[in-house]
Short mmCIF file of N, CA, C and O in Angstrom, two decimals:
data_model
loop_
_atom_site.label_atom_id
_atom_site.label_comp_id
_atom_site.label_asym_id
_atom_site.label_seq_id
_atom_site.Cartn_x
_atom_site.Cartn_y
_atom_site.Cartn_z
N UNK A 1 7.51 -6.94 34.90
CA UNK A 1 7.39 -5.91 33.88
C UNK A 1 6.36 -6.37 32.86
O UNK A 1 6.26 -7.58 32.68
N UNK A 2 5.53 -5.49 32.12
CA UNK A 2 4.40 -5.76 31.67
C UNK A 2 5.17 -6.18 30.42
O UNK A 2 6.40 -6.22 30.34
N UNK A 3 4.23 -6.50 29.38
CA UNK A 3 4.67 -6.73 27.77
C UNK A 3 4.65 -5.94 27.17
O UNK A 3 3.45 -5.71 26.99
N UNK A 4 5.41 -5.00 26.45
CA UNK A 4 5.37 -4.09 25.80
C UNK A 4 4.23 -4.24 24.68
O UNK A 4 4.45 -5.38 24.27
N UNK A 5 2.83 -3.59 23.75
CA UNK A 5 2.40 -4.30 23.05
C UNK A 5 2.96 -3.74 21.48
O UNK A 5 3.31 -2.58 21.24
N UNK A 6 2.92 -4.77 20.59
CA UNK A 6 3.71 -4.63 19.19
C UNK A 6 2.65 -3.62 18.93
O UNK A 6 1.54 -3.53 19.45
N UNK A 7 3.36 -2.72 17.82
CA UNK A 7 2.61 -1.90 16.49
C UNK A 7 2.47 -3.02 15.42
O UNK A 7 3.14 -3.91 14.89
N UNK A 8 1.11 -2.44 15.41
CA UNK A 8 0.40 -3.05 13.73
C UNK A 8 0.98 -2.73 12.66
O UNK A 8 1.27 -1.60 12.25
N UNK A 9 1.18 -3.96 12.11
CA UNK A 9 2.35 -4.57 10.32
C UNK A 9 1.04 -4.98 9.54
O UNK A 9 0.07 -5.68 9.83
N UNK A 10 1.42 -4.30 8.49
CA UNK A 10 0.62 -4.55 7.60
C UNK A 10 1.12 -5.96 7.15
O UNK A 10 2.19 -6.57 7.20
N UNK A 11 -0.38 -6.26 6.60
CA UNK A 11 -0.23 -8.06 6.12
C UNK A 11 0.73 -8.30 5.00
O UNK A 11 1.04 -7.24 4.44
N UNK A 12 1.31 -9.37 4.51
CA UNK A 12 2.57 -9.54 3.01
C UNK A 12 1.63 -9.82 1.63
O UNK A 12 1.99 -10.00 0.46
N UNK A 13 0.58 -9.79 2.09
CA UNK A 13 -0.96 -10.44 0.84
C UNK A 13 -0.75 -9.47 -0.40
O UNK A 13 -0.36 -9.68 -1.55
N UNK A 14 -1.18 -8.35 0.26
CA UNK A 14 -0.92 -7.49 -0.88
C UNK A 14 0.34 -7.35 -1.83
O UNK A 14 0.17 -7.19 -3.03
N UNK A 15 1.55 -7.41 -1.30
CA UNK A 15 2.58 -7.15 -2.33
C UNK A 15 2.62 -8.56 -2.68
O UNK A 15 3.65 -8.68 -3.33
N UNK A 16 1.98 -9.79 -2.58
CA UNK A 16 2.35 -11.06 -2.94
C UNK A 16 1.54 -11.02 -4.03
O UNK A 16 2.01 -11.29 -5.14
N UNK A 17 0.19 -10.68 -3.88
CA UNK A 17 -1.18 -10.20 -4.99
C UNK A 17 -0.54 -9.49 -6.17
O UNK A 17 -0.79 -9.89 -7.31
N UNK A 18 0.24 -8.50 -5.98
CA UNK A 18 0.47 -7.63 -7.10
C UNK A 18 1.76 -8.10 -8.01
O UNK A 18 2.04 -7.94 -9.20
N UNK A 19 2.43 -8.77 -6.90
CA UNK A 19 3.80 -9.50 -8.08
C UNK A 19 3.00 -10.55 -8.97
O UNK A 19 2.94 -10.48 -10.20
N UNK A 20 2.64 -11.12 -8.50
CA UNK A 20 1.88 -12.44 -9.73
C UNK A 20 0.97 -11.78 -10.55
O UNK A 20 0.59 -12.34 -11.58
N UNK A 21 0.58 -10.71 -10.28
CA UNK A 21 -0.58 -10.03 -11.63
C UNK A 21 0.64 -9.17 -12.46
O UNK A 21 0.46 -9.06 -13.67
N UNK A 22 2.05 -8.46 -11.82
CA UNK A 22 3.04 -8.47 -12.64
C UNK A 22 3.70 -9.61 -13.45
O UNK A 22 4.17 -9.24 -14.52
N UNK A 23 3.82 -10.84 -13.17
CA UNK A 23 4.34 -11.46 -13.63
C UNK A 23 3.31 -12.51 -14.57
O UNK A 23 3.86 -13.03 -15.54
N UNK A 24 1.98 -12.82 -14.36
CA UNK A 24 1.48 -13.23 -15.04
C UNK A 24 0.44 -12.35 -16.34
O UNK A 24 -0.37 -12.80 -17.14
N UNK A 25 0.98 -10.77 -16.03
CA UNK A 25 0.08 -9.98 -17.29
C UNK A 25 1.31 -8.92 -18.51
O UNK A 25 1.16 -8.27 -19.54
N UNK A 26 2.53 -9.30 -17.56
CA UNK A 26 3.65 -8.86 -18.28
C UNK A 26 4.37 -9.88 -19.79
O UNK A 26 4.78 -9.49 -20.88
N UNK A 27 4.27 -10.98 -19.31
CA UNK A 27 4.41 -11.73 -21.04
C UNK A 27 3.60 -11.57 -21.58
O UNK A 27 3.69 -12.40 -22.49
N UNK A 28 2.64 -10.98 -21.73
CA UNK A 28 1.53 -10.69 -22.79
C UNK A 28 1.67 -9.38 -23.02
O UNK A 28 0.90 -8.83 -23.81
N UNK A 29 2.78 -8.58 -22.29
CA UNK A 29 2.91 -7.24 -22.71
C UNK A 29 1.89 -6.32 -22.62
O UNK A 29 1.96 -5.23 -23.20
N UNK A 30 0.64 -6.77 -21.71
CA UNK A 30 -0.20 -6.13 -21.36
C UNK A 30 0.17 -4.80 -20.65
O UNK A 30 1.35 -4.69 -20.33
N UNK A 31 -0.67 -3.79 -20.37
CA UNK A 31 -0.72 -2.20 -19.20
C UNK A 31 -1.38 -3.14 -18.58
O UNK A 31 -1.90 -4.21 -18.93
N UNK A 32 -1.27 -2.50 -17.52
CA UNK A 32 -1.51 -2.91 -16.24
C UNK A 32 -2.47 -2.21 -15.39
O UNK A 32 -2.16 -1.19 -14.78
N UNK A 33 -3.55 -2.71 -15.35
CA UNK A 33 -4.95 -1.61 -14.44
C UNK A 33 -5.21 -2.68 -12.83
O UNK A 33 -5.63 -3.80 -12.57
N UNK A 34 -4.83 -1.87 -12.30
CA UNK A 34 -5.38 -2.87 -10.64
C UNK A 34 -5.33 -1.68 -9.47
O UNK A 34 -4.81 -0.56 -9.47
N UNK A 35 -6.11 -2.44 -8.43
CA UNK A 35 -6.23 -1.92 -7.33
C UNK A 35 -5.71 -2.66 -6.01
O UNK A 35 -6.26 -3.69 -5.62
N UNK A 36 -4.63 -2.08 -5.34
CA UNK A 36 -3.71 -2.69 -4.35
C UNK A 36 -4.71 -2.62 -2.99
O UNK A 36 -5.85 -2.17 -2.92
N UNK A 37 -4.22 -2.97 -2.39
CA UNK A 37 -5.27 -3.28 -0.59
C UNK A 37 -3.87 -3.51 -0.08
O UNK A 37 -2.98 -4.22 -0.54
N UNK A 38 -3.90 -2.41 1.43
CA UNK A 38 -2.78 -2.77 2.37
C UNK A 38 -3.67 -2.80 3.77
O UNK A 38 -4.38 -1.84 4.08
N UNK A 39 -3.56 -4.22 4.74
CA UNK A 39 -4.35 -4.36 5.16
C UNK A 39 -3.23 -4.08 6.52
O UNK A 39 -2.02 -4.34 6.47
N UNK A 40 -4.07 -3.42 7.89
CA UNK A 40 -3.68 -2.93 8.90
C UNK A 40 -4.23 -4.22 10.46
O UNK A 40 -5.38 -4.66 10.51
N UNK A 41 -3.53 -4.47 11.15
CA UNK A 41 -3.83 -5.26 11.93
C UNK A 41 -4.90 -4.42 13.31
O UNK A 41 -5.59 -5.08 14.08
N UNK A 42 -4.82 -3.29 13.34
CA UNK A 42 -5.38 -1.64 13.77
C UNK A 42 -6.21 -0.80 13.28
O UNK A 42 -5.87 -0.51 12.13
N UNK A 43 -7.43 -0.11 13.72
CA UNK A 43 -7.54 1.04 12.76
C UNK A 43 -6.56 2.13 12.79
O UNK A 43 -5.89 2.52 13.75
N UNK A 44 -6.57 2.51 11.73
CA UNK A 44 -5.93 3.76 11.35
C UNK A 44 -6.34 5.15 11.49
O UNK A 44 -7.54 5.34 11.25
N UNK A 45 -5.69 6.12 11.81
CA UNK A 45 -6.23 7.69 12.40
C UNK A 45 -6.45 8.06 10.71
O UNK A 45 -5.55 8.69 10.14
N UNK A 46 -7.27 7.79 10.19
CA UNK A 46 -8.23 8.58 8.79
C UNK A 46 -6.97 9.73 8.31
O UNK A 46 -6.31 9.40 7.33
N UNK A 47 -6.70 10.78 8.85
CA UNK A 47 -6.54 11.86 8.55
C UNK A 47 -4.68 11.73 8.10
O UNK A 47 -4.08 12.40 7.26
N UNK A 48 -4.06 10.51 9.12
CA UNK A 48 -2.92 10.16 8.40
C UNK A 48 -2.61 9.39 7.14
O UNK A 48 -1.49 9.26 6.65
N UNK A 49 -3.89 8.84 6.60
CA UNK A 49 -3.68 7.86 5.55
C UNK A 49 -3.80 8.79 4.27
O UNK A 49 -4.93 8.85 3.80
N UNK A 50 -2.65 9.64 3.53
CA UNK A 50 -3.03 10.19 2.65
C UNK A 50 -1.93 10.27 1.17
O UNK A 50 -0.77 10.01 1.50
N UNK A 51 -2.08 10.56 -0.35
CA UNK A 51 -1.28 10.21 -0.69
C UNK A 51 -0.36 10.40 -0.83
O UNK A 51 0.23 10.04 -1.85
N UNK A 52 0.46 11.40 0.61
CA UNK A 52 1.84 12.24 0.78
C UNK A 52 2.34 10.97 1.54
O UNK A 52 3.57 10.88 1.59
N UNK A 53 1.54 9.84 2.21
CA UNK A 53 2.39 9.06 3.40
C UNK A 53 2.58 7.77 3.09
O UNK A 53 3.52 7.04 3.40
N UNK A 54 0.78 7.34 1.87
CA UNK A 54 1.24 5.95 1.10
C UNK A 54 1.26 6.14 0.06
O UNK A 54 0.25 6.51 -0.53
N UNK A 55 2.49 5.93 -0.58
CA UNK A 55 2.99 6.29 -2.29
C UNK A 55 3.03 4.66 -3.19
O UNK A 55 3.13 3.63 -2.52
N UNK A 56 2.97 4.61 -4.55
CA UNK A 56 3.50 4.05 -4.90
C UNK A 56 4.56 4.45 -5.75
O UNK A 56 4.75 5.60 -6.15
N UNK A 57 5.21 3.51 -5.99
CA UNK A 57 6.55 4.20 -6.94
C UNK A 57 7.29 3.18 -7.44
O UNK A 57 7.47 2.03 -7.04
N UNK A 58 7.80 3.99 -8.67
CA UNK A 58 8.43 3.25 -9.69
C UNK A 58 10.11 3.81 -9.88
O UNK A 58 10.60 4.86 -10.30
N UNK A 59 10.64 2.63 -9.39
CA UNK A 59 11.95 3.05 -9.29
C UNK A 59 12.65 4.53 -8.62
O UNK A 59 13.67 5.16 -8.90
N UNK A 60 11.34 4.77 -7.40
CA UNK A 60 11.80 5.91 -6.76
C UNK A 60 10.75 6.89 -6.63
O UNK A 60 10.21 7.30 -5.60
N UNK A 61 10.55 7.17 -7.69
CA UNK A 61 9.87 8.14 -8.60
C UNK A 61 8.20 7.80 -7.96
O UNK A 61 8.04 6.58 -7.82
N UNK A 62 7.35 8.37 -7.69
CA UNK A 62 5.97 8.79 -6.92
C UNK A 62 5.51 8.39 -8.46
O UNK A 62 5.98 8.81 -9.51
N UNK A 63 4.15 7.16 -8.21
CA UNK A 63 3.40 7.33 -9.44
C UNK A 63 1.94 8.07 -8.84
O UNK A 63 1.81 7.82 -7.64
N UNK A 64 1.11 8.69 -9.26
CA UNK A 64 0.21 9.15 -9.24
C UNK A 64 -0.90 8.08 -9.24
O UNK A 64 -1.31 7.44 -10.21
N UNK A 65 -1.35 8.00 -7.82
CA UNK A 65 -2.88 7.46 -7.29
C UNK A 65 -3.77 8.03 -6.13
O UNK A 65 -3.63 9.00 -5.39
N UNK A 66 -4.66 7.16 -6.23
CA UNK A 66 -5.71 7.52 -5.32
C UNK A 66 -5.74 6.79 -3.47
O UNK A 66 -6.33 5.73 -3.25
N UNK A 67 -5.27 7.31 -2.71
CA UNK A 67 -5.33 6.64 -1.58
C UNK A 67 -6.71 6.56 -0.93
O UNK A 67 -7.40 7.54 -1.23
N UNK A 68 -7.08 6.01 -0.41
CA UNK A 68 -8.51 6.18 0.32
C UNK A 68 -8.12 4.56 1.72
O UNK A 68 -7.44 3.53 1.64
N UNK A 69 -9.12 5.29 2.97
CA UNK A 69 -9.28 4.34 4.05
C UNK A 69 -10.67 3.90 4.38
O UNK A 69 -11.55 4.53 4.99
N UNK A 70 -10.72 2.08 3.58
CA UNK A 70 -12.10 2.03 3.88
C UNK A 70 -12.95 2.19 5.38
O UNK A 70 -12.44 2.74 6.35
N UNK A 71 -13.85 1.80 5.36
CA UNK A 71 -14.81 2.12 6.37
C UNK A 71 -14.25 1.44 7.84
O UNK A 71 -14.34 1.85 8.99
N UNK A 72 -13.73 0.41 7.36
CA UNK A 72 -13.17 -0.32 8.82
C UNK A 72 -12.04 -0.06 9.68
O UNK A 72 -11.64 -0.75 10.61
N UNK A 73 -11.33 1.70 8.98
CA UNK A 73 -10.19 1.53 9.10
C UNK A 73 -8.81 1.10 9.07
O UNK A 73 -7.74 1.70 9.23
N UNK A 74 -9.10 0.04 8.85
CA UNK A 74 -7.98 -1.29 8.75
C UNK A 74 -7.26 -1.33 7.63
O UNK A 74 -6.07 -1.65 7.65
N UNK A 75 -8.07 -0.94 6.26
CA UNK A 75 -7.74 -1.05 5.01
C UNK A 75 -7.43 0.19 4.03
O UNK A 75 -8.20 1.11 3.75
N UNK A 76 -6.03 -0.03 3.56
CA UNK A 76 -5.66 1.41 3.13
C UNK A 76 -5.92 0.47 1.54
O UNK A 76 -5.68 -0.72 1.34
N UNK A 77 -6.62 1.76 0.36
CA UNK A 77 -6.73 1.13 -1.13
C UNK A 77 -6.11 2.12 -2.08
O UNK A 77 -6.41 3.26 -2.42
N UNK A 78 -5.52 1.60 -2.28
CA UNK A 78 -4.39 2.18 -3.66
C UNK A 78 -4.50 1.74 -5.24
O UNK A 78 -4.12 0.82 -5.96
N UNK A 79 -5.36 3.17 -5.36
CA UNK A 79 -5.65 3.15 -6.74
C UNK A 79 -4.73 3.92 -8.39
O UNK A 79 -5.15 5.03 -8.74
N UNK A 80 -4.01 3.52 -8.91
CA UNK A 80 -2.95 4.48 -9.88
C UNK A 80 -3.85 4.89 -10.85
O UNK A 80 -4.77 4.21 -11.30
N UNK A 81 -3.49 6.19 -11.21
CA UNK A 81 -4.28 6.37 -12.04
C UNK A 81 -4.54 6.08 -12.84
O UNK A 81 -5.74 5.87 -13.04
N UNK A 82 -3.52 5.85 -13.93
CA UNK A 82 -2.67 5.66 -14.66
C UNK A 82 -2.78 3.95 -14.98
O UNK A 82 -3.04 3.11 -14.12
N UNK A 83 -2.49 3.62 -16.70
CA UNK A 83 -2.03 2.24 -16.36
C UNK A 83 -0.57 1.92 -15.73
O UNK A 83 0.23 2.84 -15.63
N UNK A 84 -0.21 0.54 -15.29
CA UNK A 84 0.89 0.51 -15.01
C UNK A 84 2.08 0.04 -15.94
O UNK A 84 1.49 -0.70 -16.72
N UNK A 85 3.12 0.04 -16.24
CA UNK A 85 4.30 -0.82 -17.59
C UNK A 85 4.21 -1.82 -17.32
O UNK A 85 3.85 -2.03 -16.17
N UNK A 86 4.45 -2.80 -18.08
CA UNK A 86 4.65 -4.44 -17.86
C UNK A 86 5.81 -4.52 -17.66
O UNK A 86 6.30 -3.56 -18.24
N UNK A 87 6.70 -5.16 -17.11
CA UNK A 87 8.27 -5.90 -17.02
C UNK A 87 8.55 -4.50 -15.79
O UNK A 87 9.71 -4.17 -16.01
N UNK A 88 8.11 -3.78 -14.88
CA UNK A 88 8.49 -2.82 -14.01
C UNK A 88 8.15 -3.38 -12.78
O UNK A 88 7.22 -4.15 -12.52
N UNK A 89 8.91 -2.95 -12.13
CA UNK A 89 9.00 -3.34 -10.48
C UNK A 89 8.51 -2.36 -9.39
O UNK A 89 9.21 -1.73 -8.60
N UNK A 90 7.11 -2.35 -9.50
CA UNK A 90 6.48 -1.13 -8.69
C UNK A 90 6.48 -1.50 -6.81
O UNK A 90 6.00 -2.49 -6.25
N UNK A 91 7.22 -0.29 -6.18
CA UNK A 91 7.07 -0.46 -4.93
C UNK A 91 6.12 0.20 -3.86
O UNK A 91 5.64 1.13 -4.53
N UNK A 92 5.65 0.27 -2.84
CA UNK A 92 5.09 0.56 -1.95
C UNK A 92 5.19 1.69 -1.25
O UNK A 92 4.02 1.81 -0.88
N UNK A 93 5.68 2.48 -0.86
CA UNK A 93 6.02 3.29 0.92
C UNK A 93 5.25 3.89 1.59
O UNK A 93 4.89 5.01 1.21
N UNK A 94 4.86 3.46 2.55
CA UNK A 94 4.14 3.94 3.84
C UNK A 94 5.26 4.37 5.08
O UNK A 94 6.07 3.74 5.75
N UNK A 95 4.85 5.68 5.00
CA UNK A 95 5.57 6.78 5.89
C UNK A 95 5.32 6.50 7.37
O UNK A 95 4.12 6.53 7.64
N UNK A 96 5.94 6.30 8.17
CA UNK A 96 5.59 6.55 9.79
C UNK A 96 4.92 7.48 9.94
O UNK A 96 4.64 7.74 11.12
N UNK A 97 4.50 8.16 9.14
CA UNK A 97 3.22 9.52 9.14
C UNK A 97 1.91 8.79 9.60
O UNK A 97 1.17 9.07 10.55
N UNK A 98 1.84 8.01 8.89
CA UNK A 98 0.70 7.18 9.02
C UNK A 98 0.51 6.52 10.63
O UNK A 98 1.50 5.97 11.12
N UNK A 99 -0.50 6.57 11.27
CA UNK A 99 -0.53 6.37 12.84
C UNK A 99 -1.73 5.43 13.15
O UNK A 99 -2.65 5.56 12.33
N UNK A 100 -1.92 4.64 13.97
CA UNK A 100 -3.30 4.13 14.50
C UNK A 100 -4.26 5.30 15.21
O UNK A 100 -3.91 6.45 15.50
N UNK A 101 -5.46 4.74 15.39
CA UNK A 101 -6.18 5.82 16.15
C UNK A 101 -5.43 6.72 17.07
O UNK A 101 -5.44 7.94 16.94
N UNK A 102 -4.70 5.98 18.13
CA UNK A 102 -4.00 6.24 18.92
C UNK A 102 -2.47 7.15 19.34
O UNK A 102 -1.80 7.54 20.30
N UNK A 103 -2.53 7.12 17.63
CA UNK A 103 -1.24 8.12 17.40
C UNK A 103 0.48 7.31 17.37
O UNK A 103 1.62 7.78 17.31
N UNK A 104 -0.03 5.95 17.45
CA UNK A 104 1.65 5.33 17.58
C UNK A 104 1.42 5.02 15.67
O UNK A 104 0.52 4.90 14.84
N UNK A 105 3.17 4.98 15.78
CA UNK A 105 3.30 4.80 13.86
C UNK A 105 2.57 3.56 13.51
O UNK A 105 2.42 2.59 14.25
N UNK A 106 2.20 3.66 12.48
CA UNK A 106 1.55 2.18 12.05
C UNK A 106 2.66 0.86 11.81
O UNK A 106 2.69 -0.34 12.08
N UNK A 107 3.55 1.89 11.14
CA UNK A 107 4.99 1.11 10.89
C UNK A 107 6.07 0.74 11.59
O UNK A 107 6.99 0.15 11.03
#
């Protein structure tokens, strides 16, 4: 029997990137301006990467950004519009909406 082959996981870089710029710009009580990178082991089908499928959010709640898929496919960039709160625990979600070229979930 052949090997089944895995779906592409996004890398842990990014949410590791964004906790330490939470935690090292929050005792200064700073807002918070950055740009997240979720990196794909696959390209991605363009037309699924949008900001109904990768959200960010704050305690649930959808914050308002900019999704875009750079040129290589690979890389989804998440821009808020908005600054972000200091001492808040902003999360991620990428929808199984989201697909490789090929149409299998990314997730």
């Amino acid at each position: 029997m052949a090997p089944v082959p895995s779906q592409p996981q996004p890398t842990r870089r990014w949410g590791l990137i964004v906790g330490m710029l939470l935690t090292l710009l929050a005792g200064a009580g700073a807002l918070l301006f950055y740009t997240g990178v979720l990196e794909f082991t696959e390209a991605l089908d363009p037309a699924t990467v949008t900001s109904s499928n990768v959200r960010l959010l704050d305690n649930g709640v959808p914050v308002t950004a900019t999704v875009t898929l750079a040129t290589s496919g690979r890389t989804v960039v998440l821009d808020p519009v908005l600054a972000l709160d200091p001492n808040t625990l902003y999360t991620v979600d990428v929808t199984t909406s989201v697909t490789d070229a090929g149409g299998q979930a990314a997730l």
